[in-house]
């Protein structure tokens, strides 16, 4: 077998996982609500406003879809003993990690794109214009954002030996990079460490950059400047290069690669006996 063979087998195993599809369906419901309330009793509805509100909801909700779909990918196999069957076929440990990652990215991508197709249909029905460029751009960034959390979840799953540890790692990562980021404590902690403890006295833009390096959620929110026009809502026109949307996309791409590489590195050194 190979990476693709592992991915095919895993897809057949998880395609009926109700929890994944339930969470994906909830995201589609949120999308329908955003598009409905974005035009209800609004004289000149603009689909960009609905997409902006959807981005805020997605920043919190998308990681849940990704983490639920992937945190047991390998830890679950180890706890049930199925990992010995996978490795005896034989597959390398790298094949197992990459195969699981391909499967979970495919499932999450299908769920999110399905929700955006529903959103496109509702936008055509309720709004004067689809704003196709903005719509496709947000869909692409949202998929990229989701896959960063899939990479983290698979990486954690590859580095842990039980379901409980994988769940604890996924919840901890979500809490620090998402909840604390969106509600403010992560930024306050960065300011405290760099300015109060280290005495570096770095400015607000640099704080936002560090926040984006630490949190895929912050990078995703800041990347939307690539799609929405300058001046729309709070998107400033004069931001430094390290906060521009292109830089945020590079950070998100790094989050796709590094967790998987670390997960493979740890899994190849683990004693499975």
PDB file of N, CA, C and O in Angstrom, residues 180-181 184-215 218-219 222 240 242-243 248 251:
ATOM      1  N   UNK A 180      -8.911  32.313  23.159  1.00  0.00           N
ATOM      2  CA  UNK A 180      -8.142  33.407  23.762  1.00  0.00           C
ATOM      3  C   UNK A 180      -7.790  34.477  22.743  1.00  0.00           C
ATOM      4  O   UNK A 180      -7.665  35.652  23.094  1.00  0.00           O
ATOM      5  N   UNK A 181      -7.628  34.080  21.483  1.00  0.00           N
ATOM      6  CA  UNK A 181      -7.329  35.061  20.440  1.00  0.00           C
ATOM      7  C   UNK A 181      -8.542  35.954  20.158  1.00  0.00           C
ATOM      8  O   UNK A 181      -8.433  37.181  20.142  1.00  0.00           O
ATOM      9  N   UNK A 184      -9.435  38.223  23.240  1.00  0.00           N
ATOM     10  CA  UNK A 184      -8.482  39.222  23.701  1.00  0.00           C
ATOM     11  C   UNK A 184      -7.319  38.800  24.567  1.00  0.00           C
ATOM     12  O   UNK A 184      -6.261  39.431  24.499  1.00  0.00           O
ATOM     13  N   UNK A 185      -7.442  37.770  25.429  1.00  0.00           N
ATOM     14  CA  UNK A 185      -6.323  37.456  26.330  1.00  0.00           C
ATOM     15  C   UNK A 185      -5.016  37.090  25.626  1.00  0.00           C
ATOM     16  O   UNK A 185      -3.936  37.348  26.176  1.00  0.00           O
ATOM     17  N   UNK A 186      -5.075  36.499  24.433  1.00  0.00           N
ATOM     18  CA  UNK A 186      -3.828  36.138  23.744  1.00  0.00           C
ATOM     19  C   UNK A 186      -3.026  37.394  23.408  1.00  0.00           C
ATOM     20  O   UNK A 186      -1.803  37.438  23.621  1.00  0.00           O
ATOM     21  N   UNK A 187      -3.700  38.413  22.907  1.00  0.00           N
ATOM     22  CA  UNK A 187      -3.010  39.670  22.595  1.00  0.00           C
ATOM     23  C   UNK A 187      -2.439  40.305  23.871  1.00  0.00           C
ATOM     24  O   UNK A 187      -1.289  40.769  23.869  1.00  0.00           O
ATOM     25  N   UNK A 188      -3.212  40.286  24.946  1.00  0.00           N
ATOM     26  CA  UNK A 188      -2.727  40.856  26.210  1.00  0.00           C
ATOM     27  C   UNK A 188      -1.510  40.097  26.719  1.00  0.00           C
ATOM     28  O   UNK A 188      -0.568  40.700  27.257  1.00  0.00           O
ATOM     29  N   UNK A 189      -1.507  38.768  26.537  1.00  0.00           N
ATOM     30  CA  UNK A 189      -0.365  37.959  26.982  1.00  0.00           C
ATOM     31  C   UNK A 189       0.886  38.295  26.171  1.00  0.00           C
ATOM     32  O   UNK A 189       2.003  38.373  26.722  1.00  0.00           O
ATOM     33  N   UNK A 190       0.723  38.503  24.861  1.00  0.00           N
ATOM     34  CA  UNK A 190       1.872  38.860  24.010  1.00  0.00           C
ATOM     35  C   UNK A 190       2.433  40.217  24.438  1.00  0.00           C
ATOM     36  O   UNK A 190       3.654  40.407  24.541  1.00  0.00           O
ATOM     37  N   UNK A 191       1.543  41.175  24.672  1.00  0.00           N
ATOM     38  CA  UNK A 191       1.987  42.501  25.119  1.00  0.00           C
ATOM     39  C   UNK A 191       2.734  42.390  26.446  1.00  0.00           C
ATOM     40  O   UNK A 191       3.797  43.016  26.638  1.00  0.00           O
ATOM     41  N   UNK A 192       2.220  41.576  27.351  1.00  0.00           N
ATOM     42  CA  UNK A 192       2.849  41.430  28.670  1.00  0.00           C
ATOM     43  C   UNK A 192       4.258  40.828  28.537  1.00  0.00           C
ATOM     44  O   UNK A 192       5.215  41.315  29.143  1.00  0.00           O
ATOM     45  N   UNK A 193       4.372  39.772  27.711  1.00  0.00           N
ATOM     46  CA  UNK A 193       5.668  39.088  27.573  1.00  0.00           C
ATOM     47  C   UNK A 193       6.687  39.985  26.882  1.00  0.00           C
ATOM     48  O   UNK A 193       7.832  40.146  27.355  1.00  0.00           O
ATOM     49  N   UNK A 194       6.315  40.593  25.765  1.00  0.00           N
ATOM     50  CA  UNK A 194       7.280  41.351  24.963  1.00  0.00           C
ATOM     51  C   UNK A 194       7.568  42.732  25.542  1.00  0.00           C
ATOM     52  O   UNK A 194       8.721  43.181  25.518  1.00  0.00           O
ATOM     53  N   UNK A 195       6.540  43.381  26.038  1.00  0.00           N
ATOM     54  CA  UNK A 195       6.743  44.767  26.493  1.00  0.00           C
ATOM     55  C   UNK A 195       7.000  44.860  28.002  1.00  0.00           C
ATOM     56  O   UNK A 195       7.955  45.519  28.427  1.00  0.00           O
ATOM     57  N   UNK A 196       6.170  44.201  28.800  1.00  0.00           N
ATOM     58  CA  UNK A 196       6.318  44.339  30.253  1.00  0.00           C
ATOM     59  C   UNK A 196       7.482  43.511  30.788  1.00  0.00           C
ATOM     60  O   UNK A 196       8.275  43.996  31.605  1.00  0.00           O
ATOM     61  N   UNK A 197       7.599  42.255  30.339  1.00  0.00           N
ATOM     62  CA  UNK A 197       8.675  41.407  30.853  1.00  0.00           C
ATOM     63  C   UNK A 197      10.002  41.660  30.140  1.00  0.00           C
ATOM     64  O   UNK A 197      11.036  41.868  30.789  1.00  0.00           O
ATOM     65  N   UNK A 198       9.956  41.622  28.793  1.00  0.00           N
ATOM     66  CA  UNK A 198      11.198  41.766  28.026  1.00  0.00           C
ATOM     67  C   UNK A 198      11.589  43.219  27.809  1.00  0.00           C
ATOM     68  O   UNK A 198      12.744  43.510  27.452  1.00  0.00           O
ATOM     69  N   UNK A 199      10.661  44.146  27.999  1.00  0.00           N
ATOM     70  CA  UNK A 199      10.967  45.567  27.837  1.00  0.00           C
ATOM     71  C   UNK A 199      11.291  45.980  26.417  1.00  0.00           C
ATOM     72  O   UNK A 199      12.047  46.929  26.190  1.00  0.00           O
ATOM     73  N   UNK A 200      10.708  45.278  25.424  1.00  0.00           N
ATOM     74  CA  UNK A 200      11.017  45.574  24.020  1.00  0.00           C
ATOM     75  C   UNK A 200      10.234  46.769  23.495  1.00  0.00           C
ATOM     76  O   UNK A 200      10.615  47.365  22.490  1.00  0.00           O
ATOM     77  N   UNK A 201       9.128  47.079  24.096  1.00  0.00           N
ATOM     78  CA  UNK A 201       8.302  48.220  23.699  1.00  0.00           C
ATOM     79  C   UNK A 201       7.934  48.167  22.226  1.00  0.00           C
ATOM     80  O   UNK A 201       8.111  49.128  21.477  1.00  0.00           O
ATOM     81  N   UNK A 202       7.457  47.015  21.767  1.00  0.00           N
ATOM     82  CA  UNK A 202       7.087  46.884  20.358  1.00  0.00           C
ATOM     83  C   UNK A 202       5.688  47.446  20.141  1.00  0.00           C
ATOM     84  O   UNK A 202       4.838  47.429  21.033  1.00  0.00           O
ATOM     85  N   UNK A 203       5.443  47.908  18.923  1.00  0.00           N
ATOM     86  CA  UNK A 203       4.202  48.629  18.611  1.00  0.00           C
ATOM     87  C   UNK A 203       3.060  47.662  18.305  1.00  0.00           C
ATOM     88  O   UNK A 203       3.250  46.450  18.192  1.00  0.00           O
ATOM     89  N   UNK A 204       1.877  48.254  18.128  1.00  0.00           N
ATOM     90  CA  UNK A 204       0.668  47.465  17.922  1.00  0.00           C
ATOM     91  C   UNK A 204       0.708  46.573  16.695  1.00  0.00           C
ATOM     92  O   UNK A 204       0.256  45.425  16.738  1.00  0.00           O
ATOM     93  N   UNK A 205       1.251  47.074  15.575  1.00  0.00           N
ATOM     94  CA  UNK A 205       1.304  46.260  14.366  1.00  0.00           C
ATOM     95  C   UNK A 205       2.172  45.021  14.555  1.00  0.00           C
ATOM     96  O   UNK A 205       1.850  43.928  14.067  1.00  0.00           O
ATOM     97  N   UNK A 206       3.299  45.190  15.254  1.00  0.00           N
ATOM     98  CA  UNK A 206       4.166  44.041  15.502  1.00  0.00           C
ATOM     99  C   UNK A 206       3.481  43.030  16.436  1.00  0.00           C
ATOM    100  O   UNK A 206       3.655  41.806  16.281  1.00  0.00           O
ATOM    101  N   UNK A 207       2.699  43.547  17.371  1.00  0.00           N
ATOM    102  CA  UNK A 207       1.945  42.644  18.252  1.00  0.00           C
ATOM    103  C   UNK A 207       0.955  41.806  17.437  1.00  0.00           C
ATOM    104  O   UNK A 207       0.825  40.594  17.635  1.00  0.00           O
ATOM    105  N   UNK A 208       0.285  42.462  16.488  1.00  0.00           N
ATOM    106  CA  UNK A 208      -0.672  41.747  15.637  1.00  0.00           C
ATOM    107  C   UNK A 208       0.041  40.687  14.795  1.00  0.00           C
ATOM    108  O   UNK A 208      -0.471  39.579  14.591  1.00  0.00           O
ATOM    109  N   UNK A 209       1.260  41.007  14.324  1.00  0.00           N
ATOM    110  CA  UNK A 209       2.016  40.035  13.524  1.00  0.00           C
ATOM    111  C   UNK A 209       2.366  38.806  14.360  1.00  0.00           C
ATOM    112  O   UNK A 209       2.192  37.663  13.901  1.00  0.00           O
ATOM    113  N   UNK A 210       2.870  39.027  15.581  1.00  0.00           N
ATOM    114  CA  UNK A 210       3.194  37.902  16.463  1.00  0.00           C
ATOM    115  C   UNK A 210       1.936  37.081  16.760  1.00  0.00           C
ATOM    116  O   UNK A 210       1.962  35.847  16.761  1.00  0.00           O
ATOM    117  N   UNK A 211       0.837  37.782  16.977  1.00  0.00           N
ATOM    118  CA  UNK A 211      -0.447  37.107  17.224  1.00  0.00           C
ATOM    119  C   UNK A 211      -0.821  36.226  16.027  1.00  0.00           C
ATOM    120  O   UNK A 211      -1.314  35.103  16.202  1.00  0.00           O
ATOM    121  N   UNK A 212      -0.584  36.715  14.819  1.00  0.00           N
ATOM    122  CA  UNK A 212      -0.901  35.952  13.614  1.00  0.00           C
ATOM    123  C   UNK A 212       0.023  34.755  13.457  1.00  0.00           C
ATOM    124  O   UNK A 212      -0.384  33.714  12.918  1.00  0.00           O
ATOM    125  N   UNK A 213       1.282  34.891  13.908  1.00  0.00           N
ATOM    126  CA  UNK A 213       2.199  33.751  13.846  1.00  0.00           C
ATOM    127  C   UNK A 213       1.755  32.643  14.792  1.00  0.00           C
ATOM    128  O   UNK A 213       1.867  31.459  14.475  1.00  0.00           O
ATOM    129  N   UNK A 214       1.239  33.030  15.953  1.00  0.00           N
ATOM    130  CA  UNK A 214       0.845  32.056  16.969  1.00  0.00           C
ATOM    131  C   UNK A 214      -0.498  31.422  16.649  1.00  0.00           C
ATOM    132  O   UNK A 214      -0.705  30.229  16.876  1.00  0.00           O
ATOM    133  N   UNK A 215      -1.409  32.213  16.090  1.00  0.00           N
ATOM    134  CA  UNK A 215      -2.792  31.760  15.936  1.00  0.00           C
ATOM    135  C   UNK A 215      -3.221  31.719  14.470  1.00  0.00           C
ATOM    136  O   UNK A 215      -3.282  32.759  13.810  1.00  0.00           O
ATOM    137  N   UNK A 218      -6.059  34.244  13.915  1.00  0.00           N
ATOM    138  CA  UNK A 218      -5.672  35.635  13.674  1.00  0.00           C
ATOM    139  C   UNK A 218      -5.178  35.815  12.239  1.00  0.00           C
ATOM    140  O   UNK A 218      -5.507  36.808  11.575  1.00  0.00           O
ATOM    141  N   UNK A 219      -4.391  34.854  11.748  1.00  0.00           N
ATOM    142  CA  UNK A 219      -3.892  34.945  10.362  1.00  0.00           C
ATOM    143  C   UNK A 219      -5.045  34.908   9.369  1.00  0.00           C
ATOM    144  O   UNK A 219      -5.049  35.636   8.364  1.00  0.00           O
ATOM    145  N   UNK A 222      -6.976  38.258   9.414  1.00  0.00           N
ATOM    146  CA  UNK A 222      -6.191  39.318   8.770  1.00  0.00           C
ATOM    147  C   UNK A 222      -6.001  39.073   7.278  1.00  0.00           C
ATOM    148  O   UNK A 222      -5.752  40.012   6.522  1.00  0.00           O
ATOM    149  N   UNK A 240       1.288  47.781   7.053  1.00  0.00           N
ATOM    150  CA  UNK A 240       2.643  47.345   6.703  1.00  0.00           C
ATOM    151  C   UNK A 240       2.630  46.003   5.978  1.00  0.00           C
ATOM    152  O   UNK A 240       1.666  45.237   6.108  1.00  0.00           O
ATOM    153  N   UNK A 242       4.035  43.245   6.501  1.00  0.00           N
ATOM    154  CA  UNK A 242       3.937  42.007   7.281  1.00  0.00           C
ATOM    155  C   UNK A 242       2.531  41.752   7.815  1.00  0.00           C
ATOM    156  O   UNK A 242       2.291  40.710   8.444  1.00  0.00           O
ATOM    157  N   UNK A 243       1.606  42.677   7.576  1.00  0.00           N
ATOM    158  CA  UNK A 243       0.203  42.429   7.931  1.00  0.00           C
ATOM    159  C   UNK A 243      -0.690  42.323   6.693  1.00  0.00           C
ATOM    160  O   UNK A 243      -1.912  42.180   6.827  1.00  0.00           O
ATOM    161  N   UNK A 248      -0.200  36.889   5.401  1.00  0.00           N
ATOM    162  CA  UNK A 248      -1.043  36.022   6.221  1.00  0.00           C
ATOM    163  C   UNK A 248      -1.251  34.662   5.555  1.00  0.00           C
ATOM    164  O   UNK A 248      -1.292  33.629   6.227  1.00  0.00           O
ATOM    165  N   UNK A 251       1.723  32.546   6.209  1.00  0.00           N
ATOM    166  CA  UNK A 251       1.656  32.004   7.575  1.00  0.00           C
ATOM    167  C   UNK A 251       0.709  30.807   7.635  1.00  0.00           C
ATOM    168  O   UNK A 251       1.012  29.767   8.244  1.00  0.00           O
TER     169      UNK A 251
END
